[in-house]
Coordinates of C-alpha atoms and ligand atoms in Angstrom, one line a residue:
M1 CA 29.8 -42.1 -51.3
D2 CA 29.0 -38.5 -50.7
L3 CA 31.3 -36.4 -48.8
K4 CA 31.2 -33.6 -46.8
I5 CA 34.8 -31.1 -47.6
I6 CA 35.7 -28.5 -46.1
V7 CA 38.8 -26.5 -47.9
L8 CA 41.2 -24.2 -45.8
A9 CA 42.2 -21.5 -47.8
K10 CA 44.1 -18.5 -46.9
Q11 CA 44.0 -14.7 -48.3
V12 CA 48.1 -13.8 -48.1
P13 CA 49.9 -10.8 -49.3
D14 CA 51.6 -10.8 -52.3
T15 CA 54.7 -11.6 -50.9
R16 CA 56.3 -10.4 -54.4
N17 CA 55.5 -6.9 -53.3
V18 CA 56.4 -6.4 -50.2
G19 CA 56.4 -2.8 -49.7
K20 CA 58.0 -0.4 -46.6
D21 CA 54.7 -0.1 -45.0
A22 CA 54.5 -4.1 -45.2
M23 CA 54.5 -4.0 -40.8
K24 CA 52.4 -2.1 -38.9
A25 CA 54.4 -0.5 -35.6
D26 CA 53.1 -3.6 -33.5
G27 CA 54.9 -5.9 -35.4
T28 CA 51.9 -7.8 -37.3
V29 CA 51.0 -7.6 -41.0
N30 CA 49.6 -4.2 -42.6
R31 CA 47.8 -6.5 -44.9
A32 CA 45.8 -3.3 -46.2
A33 CA 48.8 -2.2 -47.7
L34 CA 49.7 -5.4 -49.7
P35 CA 48.1 -6.8 -53.0
A36 CA 46.3 -9.9 -51.9
I37 CA 45.9 -13.1 -53.4
F38 CA 44.6 -16.8 -52.7
N39 CA 47.3 -19.1 -51.4
P40 CA 48.8 -20.9 -54.0
E41 CA 49.1 -24.4 -52.1
D42 CA 45.1 -23.7 -51.1
L43 CA 44.3 -23.6 -54.9
N44 CA 45.9 -26.9 -54.9
A45 CA 44.0 -28.1 -52.2
L46 CA 40.3 -26.8 -53.9
E47 CA 41.5 -28.5 -57.3
Q48 CA 41.9 -32.2 -55.0
A49 CA 38.3 -31.3 -53.5
L50 CA 36.9 -30.5 -56.7
R51 CA 38.4 -33.8 -58.3
I52 CA 36.6 -35.6 -55.8
K53 CA 33.2 -33.9 -56.5
D54 CA 33.8 -34.6 -60.1
Q55 CA 34.4 -38.6 -58.6
H56 CA 31.1 -38.3 -56.4
P57 CA 29.1 -35.7 -57.8
G58 CA 26.8 -35.7 -54.2
S59 CA 29.7 -34.6 -52.7
S60 CA 30.2 -30.8 -51.3
I61 CA 32.7 -28.5 -50.7
I62 CA 32.9 -25.8 -48.3
L63 CA 35.6 -23.1 -47.8
L64 CA 36.7 -21.7 -44.7
T65 CA 38.8 -18.6 -44.5
M66 CA 39.9 -16.3 -41.0
G67 CA 40.8 -13.0 -42.0
P68 CA 39.8 -8.9 -42.7
G69 CA 36.4 -8.5 -44.5
R70 CA 38.2 -8.1 -47.8
A71 CA 39.0 -12.2 -47.3
A72 CA 35.8 -12.7 -48.7
E73 CA 37.5 -12.7 -51.9
I74 CA 38.4 -16.0 -51.4
I75 CA 35.4 -17.6 -51.0
R76 CA 33.9 -15.8 -54.4
E77 CA 37.1 -17.4 -55.8
G78 CA 36.5 -20.8 -54.7
L79 CA 32.6 -20.2 -56.3
F80 CA 33.9 -19.4 -59.4
R81 CA 35.8 -22.8 -59.7
G82 CA 33.4 -24.9 -58.3
A83 CA 32.7 -24.8 -54.5
D84 CA 29.2 -24.9 -53.4
G85 CA 29.9 -22.2 -50.3
G86 CA 32.4 -20.8 -47.8
Y87 CA 32.5 -18.8 -44.7
L88 CA 34.3 -15.8 -43.6
L89 CA 35.5 -16.1 -40.2
T90 CA 36.3 -12.5 -39.1
D91 CA 36.4 -10.5 -36.2
R92 CA 39.0 -7.6 -35.1
A93 CA 39.6 -10.4 -32.1
F94 CA 41.4 -12.6 -34.6
A95 CA 43.9 -10.1 -35.9
G96 CA 47.6 -10.7 -35.3
A97 CA 46.8 -14.6 -34.6
D98 CA 49.8 -16.7 -35.0
T99 CA 49.1 -20.2 -35.8
L100 CA 48.4 -21.7 -32.6
A101 CA 45.3 -19.0 -32.1
T102 CA 44.9 -19.2 -36.0
S103 CA 44.1 -23.1 -35.8
Y104 CA 42.1 -22.8 -32.5
A105 CA 39.6 -20.0 -34.2
L106 CA 39.2 -22.4 -37.5
S107 CA 38.6 -25.5 -35.4
M108 CA 35.9 -23.4 -33.7
A109 CA 34.6 -22.5 -36.6
I110 CA 34.4 -26.2 -38.2
K111 CA 32.9 -27.5 -34.7
K112 CA 29.9 -25.1 -35.8
M113 CA 29.8 -26.1 -39.2
G114 CA 29.0 -29.8 -37.8
H115 CA 29.7 -33.1 -39.8
F116 CA 32.3 -33.1 -42.3
D117 CA 34.1 -36.2 -44.2
L118 CA 37.5 -34.4 -45.1
I119 CA 39.0 -31.2 -44.6
I120 CA 41.7 -30.1 -47.3
A121 CA 44.0 -27.3 -46.3
G122 CA 47.5 -26.4 -48.2
R123 CA 50.7 -27.5 -47.2
Q124 CA 51.7 -23.8 -46.2
A125 CA 51.1 -20.4 -46.7
I126 CA 53.4 -18.1 -48.2
D127 CA 53.6 -15.2 -45.9
G128 CA 53.7 -17.3 -42.5
D129 CA 55.7 -19.8 -44.6
T130 CA 55.4 -22.4 -41.1
A131 CA 52.8 -25.2 -42.4
Q132 CA 51.8 -26.0 -38.7
V133 CA 48.1 -24.3 -39.3
G134 CA 47.3 -28.0 -41.1
P135 CA 48.2 -30.1 -38.4
Q136 CA 47.0 -27.9 -35.5
V137 CA 43.7 -27.8 -36.6
A138 CA 43.8 -31.8 -37.3
E139 CA 45.5 -32.2 -33.7
K140 CA 42.3 -29.6 -32.2
L141 CA 40.0 -31.8 -34.0
G142 CA 41.4 -35.2 -32.6
I143 CA 41.3 -36.2 -36.2
A144 CA 43.9 -38.1 -38.1
Q145 CA 46.2 -36.2 -40.6
I146 CA 48.0 -36.7 -43.9
T147 CA 50.8 -33.8 -44.8
Y148 CA 52.5 -33.3 -48.3
V149 CA 49.8 -34.9 -50.2
E150 CA 50.8 -34.9 -53.9
E151 CA 48.4 -37.1 -55.3
I152 CA 44.8 -39.0 -53.7
I153 CA 45.1 -42.3 -54.8
S154 CA 41.4 -43.9 -53.8
I155 CA 38.7 -43.2 -51.5
A156 CA 37.1 -46.4 -50.5
D157 CA 35.4 -48.1 -47.1
N158 CA 35.8 -44.7 -45.3
K159 CA 39.2 -44.5 -45.9
I160 CA 41.6 -42.7 -48.4
R161 CA 44.8 -43.8 -49.7
A162 CA 47.5 -40.8 -50.7
K163 CA 50.8 -40.3 -52.2
R164 CA 52.9 -37.9 -50.0
R165 CA 55.8 -36.2 -51.5
L166 CA 58.7 -36.0 -49.3
E167 CA 62.0 -34.5 -49.3
K168 CA 63.8 -38.2 -50.0
G169 CA 60.9 -39.2 -51.8
I170 CA 57.2 -40.4 -51.8
E171 CA 55.2 -42.4 -49.4
I172 CA 51.9 -43.7 -49.9
V173 CA 50.1 -43.5 -46.8
E174 CA 45.8 -44.6 -45.8
G175 CA 43.7 -42.8 -43.5
S176 CA 40.0 -42.9 -41.9
M177 CA 37.7 -40.3 -42.5
P178 CA 37.0 -37.9 -41.0
L179 CA 40.7 -37.1 -41.7
L180 CA 42.9 -34.3 -42.5
L181 CA 44.9 -33.4 -45.7
T182 CA 47.5 -30.8 -46.5
I183 CA 48.6 -30.3 -49.7
N184 CA 51.6 -29.7 -51.8
A185 CA 52.5 -27.1 -54.5
S186 CA 53.7 -30.6 -56.6
A187 CA 49.8 -31.5 -57.0
P188 CA 47.8 -30.6 -60.0
E189 CA 47.3 -27.2 -60.5
C190 CA 43.8 -25.6 -59.5
R191 CA 41.0 -25.6 -62.8
P192 CA 40.3 -22.0 -64.2
R193 CA 37.4 -20.1 -63.2
N194 CA 34.0 -21.2 -64.5
A195 CA 32.3 -18.3 -66.7
K196 CA 28.5 -19.9 -65.7
L197 CA 29.8 -20.0 -62.4
V198 CA 31.3 -16.2 -62.7
M199 CA 28.0 -15.2 -63.6
K200 CA 25.9 -17.0 -61.1
Y201 CA 28.4 -15.9 -57.9
K202 CA 30.0 -12.4 -59.3
H203 CA 27.4 -10.3 -57.0
A204 CA 27.8 -12.9 -54.1
R205 CA 28.8 -10.7 -50.7
T206 CA 29.1 -10.9 -47.1
V207 CA 26.5 -8.6 -44.9
T208 CA 29.4 -5.9 -44.0
E209 CA 30.4 -5.9 -47.7
K210 CA 26.7 -5.2 -48.9
Q211 CA 26.7 -2.6 -46.3
N212 CA 29.2 -0.7 -47.8
E213 CA 28.5 -1.2 -51.1
D214 CA 25.8 0.8 -52.0
T215 CA 24.2 -2.2 -54.2
D216 CA 20.8 -1.7 -55.7
Y217 CA 20.9 -5.5 -56.1
L218 CA 18.8 -6.2 -52.6
S219 CA 16.2 -7.7 -54.3
L220 CA 19.1 -10.5 -56.1
Y221 CA 19.8 -11.7 -52.8
S222 CA 16.3 -12.2 -51.1
S223 CA 15.3 -14.4 -54.6
R224 CA 19.4 -16.3 -54.8
P225 CA 20.4 -16.5 -51.1
Y226 CA 23.4 -18.6 -52.3
L227 CA 24.8 -15.0 -52.7
D228 CA 24.6 -14.2 -49.3
L229 CA 28.5 -15.3 -47.8
P230 CA 28.1 -16.1 -44.3
E231 CA 30.3 -14.0 -42.0
W232 CA 31.1 -15.2 -38.5
S233 CA 32.6 -13.6 -35.3
V234 CA 34.4 -14.9 -32.5
I235 CA 31.0 -15.0 -31.0
D236 CA 29.3 -16.8 -33.5
V237 CA 31.9 -19.5 -33.3
K238 CA 31.9 -19.4 -29.3
A239 CA 35.6 -19.3 -29.0
D240 CA 37.3 -17.8 -26.4
V241 CA 39.0 -14.7 -26.7
A242 CA 41.8 -14.9 -24.7
I243 CA 43.2 -17.3 -26.7
C244 CA 42.5 -15.7 -30.2
G245 CA 44.6 -12.9 -32.3
L246 CA 47.5 -11.4 -30.9
S247 CA 46.4 -12.4 -27.1
G248 CA 46.1 -15.6 -27.9
S249 CA 49.4 -15.9 -30.0
P250 CA 53.1 -17.2 -28.0
T251 CA 54.6 -16.3 -31.1
K252 CA 55.2 -12.4 -31.9
V253 CA 56.3 -11.4 -35.2
K254 CA 59.1 -9.1 -34.5
K255 CA 60.3 -7.7 -37.9
I256 CA 59.7 -8.5 -41.4
E257 CA 61.8 -7.2 -43.9
N258 CA 62.2 -7.4 -48.0
V259 CA 65.5 -9.2 -48.8
V260 CA 66.3 -8.0 -52.2
F261 CA 69.7 -9.0 -53.4
Q262 CA 71.7 -6.4 -54.9
A263 CA 74.1 -6.6 -57.7
K264 CA 77.4 -6.2 -55.8
E265 CA 76.4 -9.2 -53.9
S266 CA 76.8 -11.4 -57.0
K267 CA 79.9 -13.1 -58.2
T268 CA 80.7 -14.9 -61.8
L269 CA 82.4 -17.9 -61.4
S270 CA 83.6 -20.4 -64.4
N271 CA 83.3 -24.0 -63.9
S272 CA 86.8 -24.5 -62.7
D273 CA 87.3 -27.1 -59.7
S274 CA 89.1 -24.4 -58.5
D275 CA 86.6 -21.7 -58.7
I276 CA 83.6 -24.4 -57.1
E277 CA 86.2 -25.3 -54.4
E278 CA 86.3 -21.4 -53.7
L279 CA 82.6 -20.7 -53.7
M280 CA 82.0 -24.0 -51.6
I281 CA 84.6 -22.7 -48.6
E282 CA 82.9 -19.0 -48.7
L283 CA 79.3 -20.6 -48.3
I284 CA 80.2 -23.1 -45.3
T285 CA 82.5 -20.4 -43.9
N286 CA 79.6 -18.0 -43.8
H287 CA 77.0 -21.1 -43.0
T288 CA 74.8 -20.3 -46.3
I289 CA 75.6 -24.1 -46.3
G290 CA 76.7 -26.9 -44.3
Ligands
LIG1 C1 56.7 -13.6 -42.1 C2 55.9 -14.1 -40.5 C3 56.5 -15.2 -40.3 C4 55.7 -15.8 -39.3 N1 56.1 -16.3 -38.1 C5 55.1 -17.4 -37.4 C6 55.8 -18.1 -36.7 O1 57.2 -18.2 -36.9 N2 55.3 -18.6 -35.9 C7 53.5 -19.0 -36.0 O2 52.7 -19.4 -34.9 N3 53.1 -17.7 -36.7 C8 53.7 -17.3 -37.7 N4 53.6 -16.0 -38.3 C9 51.9 -15.8 -37.9 C10 50.9 -16.7 -39.2 O3 51.5 -16.2 -40.2 C11 49.7 -16.3 -39.1 O4 49.2 -17.4 -37.6 C12 48.7 -17.4 -40.1 O5 47.5 -17.2 -39.9 C13 49.4 -19.2 -40.1 O6 50.3 -19.0 -40.0 P1 50.7 -19.4 -41.6 O7 51.3 -18.3 -42.2 O8 52.4 -19.8 -41.5 O9 50.0 -20.8 -42.4 P2 50.5 -22.3 -42.6 O10 50.5 -23.0 -40.7 O11 51.5 -22.2 -43.5 O12 48.8 -22.6 -43.4 C14 48.9 -24.2 -43.7 C15 47.5 -23.9 -44.4 O13 46.7 -23.6 -43.3 C16 45.3 -23.1 -43.6 N5 45.4 -21.9 -42.9 C17 46.6 -21.2 -42.5 N6 46.0 -19.9 -42.2 C18 44.4 -20.0 -42.8 C19 43.4 -18.8 -42.6 N7 44.0 -17.4 -41.8 N8 42.2 -19.2 -43.1 C20 42.2 -20.4 -43.5 N9 43.1 -21.4 -43.8 C21 44.3 -20.8 -43.0 C22 45.7 -23.1 -45.5 O14 45.3 -24.0 -46.1 C23 47.6 -23.1 -45.8 O15 47.8 -23.3 -46.6 C24 54.5 -15.5 -39.0 C25 53.3 -14.2 -39.8 C26 54.2 -13.6 -40.8 C27 53.8 -13.0 -41.9

């Protein structure tokens, strides 16, 4: 059984390094000012796709990422680890998108990609932290979804049986393909880059990247088409601009700030009952808990 798998992967600001210029005046994230990384749980999602391909070698894994031009790095990273290809959904019209607008744009790109069996997303992105995009994409495509997946137990008769890790325990559920899964950080870590694949794909570029670089590898691309990373605009995916980006986003991020705990906020407690009780009363009083 060969499966067509789409992995949704997001390039996120490394929230461990949010500086003062993290936000633009219009309340959108200044992505250019922040070091960017592969969203951690999307690496867990990619690993699940690669494990399916280990079992079903005829399967294909295509990455889909929506973001600014430099998000092409996400596709290269996926190729270095074993994915077969990827699409960069990039257009000024997508900027400032909330989860509704993001999932709409992604679903339009998936419709353009044609037939698929499985979409695998991360549970959550470390910047928006909403865990909404995966389920929203499933809804927009009218397919079933299994979220908080920790392990794919079996794939048979067009059904996937999966183990979900929930706050209060685990759940084993089954769903028919086409299906969307969201993967938890408790699932296995992604395998590292493969040296041979790094050599094969290190020159993989989007058209825009090639234009910005004075690459003298042009002949390379004609002889190795897999090095051409496709870029899709709002027109390419036939999306309605009015429901994309900031204009299509009912949620506007008003302000984000870096919360760094200062030493003066810490308190040393003994493990005496009275100290613990005092702490509990304080945390309940200031609504940190309870
Ligand atoms: C601090 C902050 C708070 C925000 N709060 C909200 C909010 O409350 N409501 C809201 O609607 N928006 C919010 N946003 C905007 C939101 O981050 C963007 O809409 C974002 O594109 C998707 O939401 P998310 O980051 O929460 O992703 P999640 O829903 O957590 O992402 C889940 C999974 O979907 C896939 N995915 C998500 N984005 C992409 C992408 N661009 N390309 C490919 N795959 C993707 C990945 O697999 C990811 O693991 C916030 C942004 C910031 C920076």
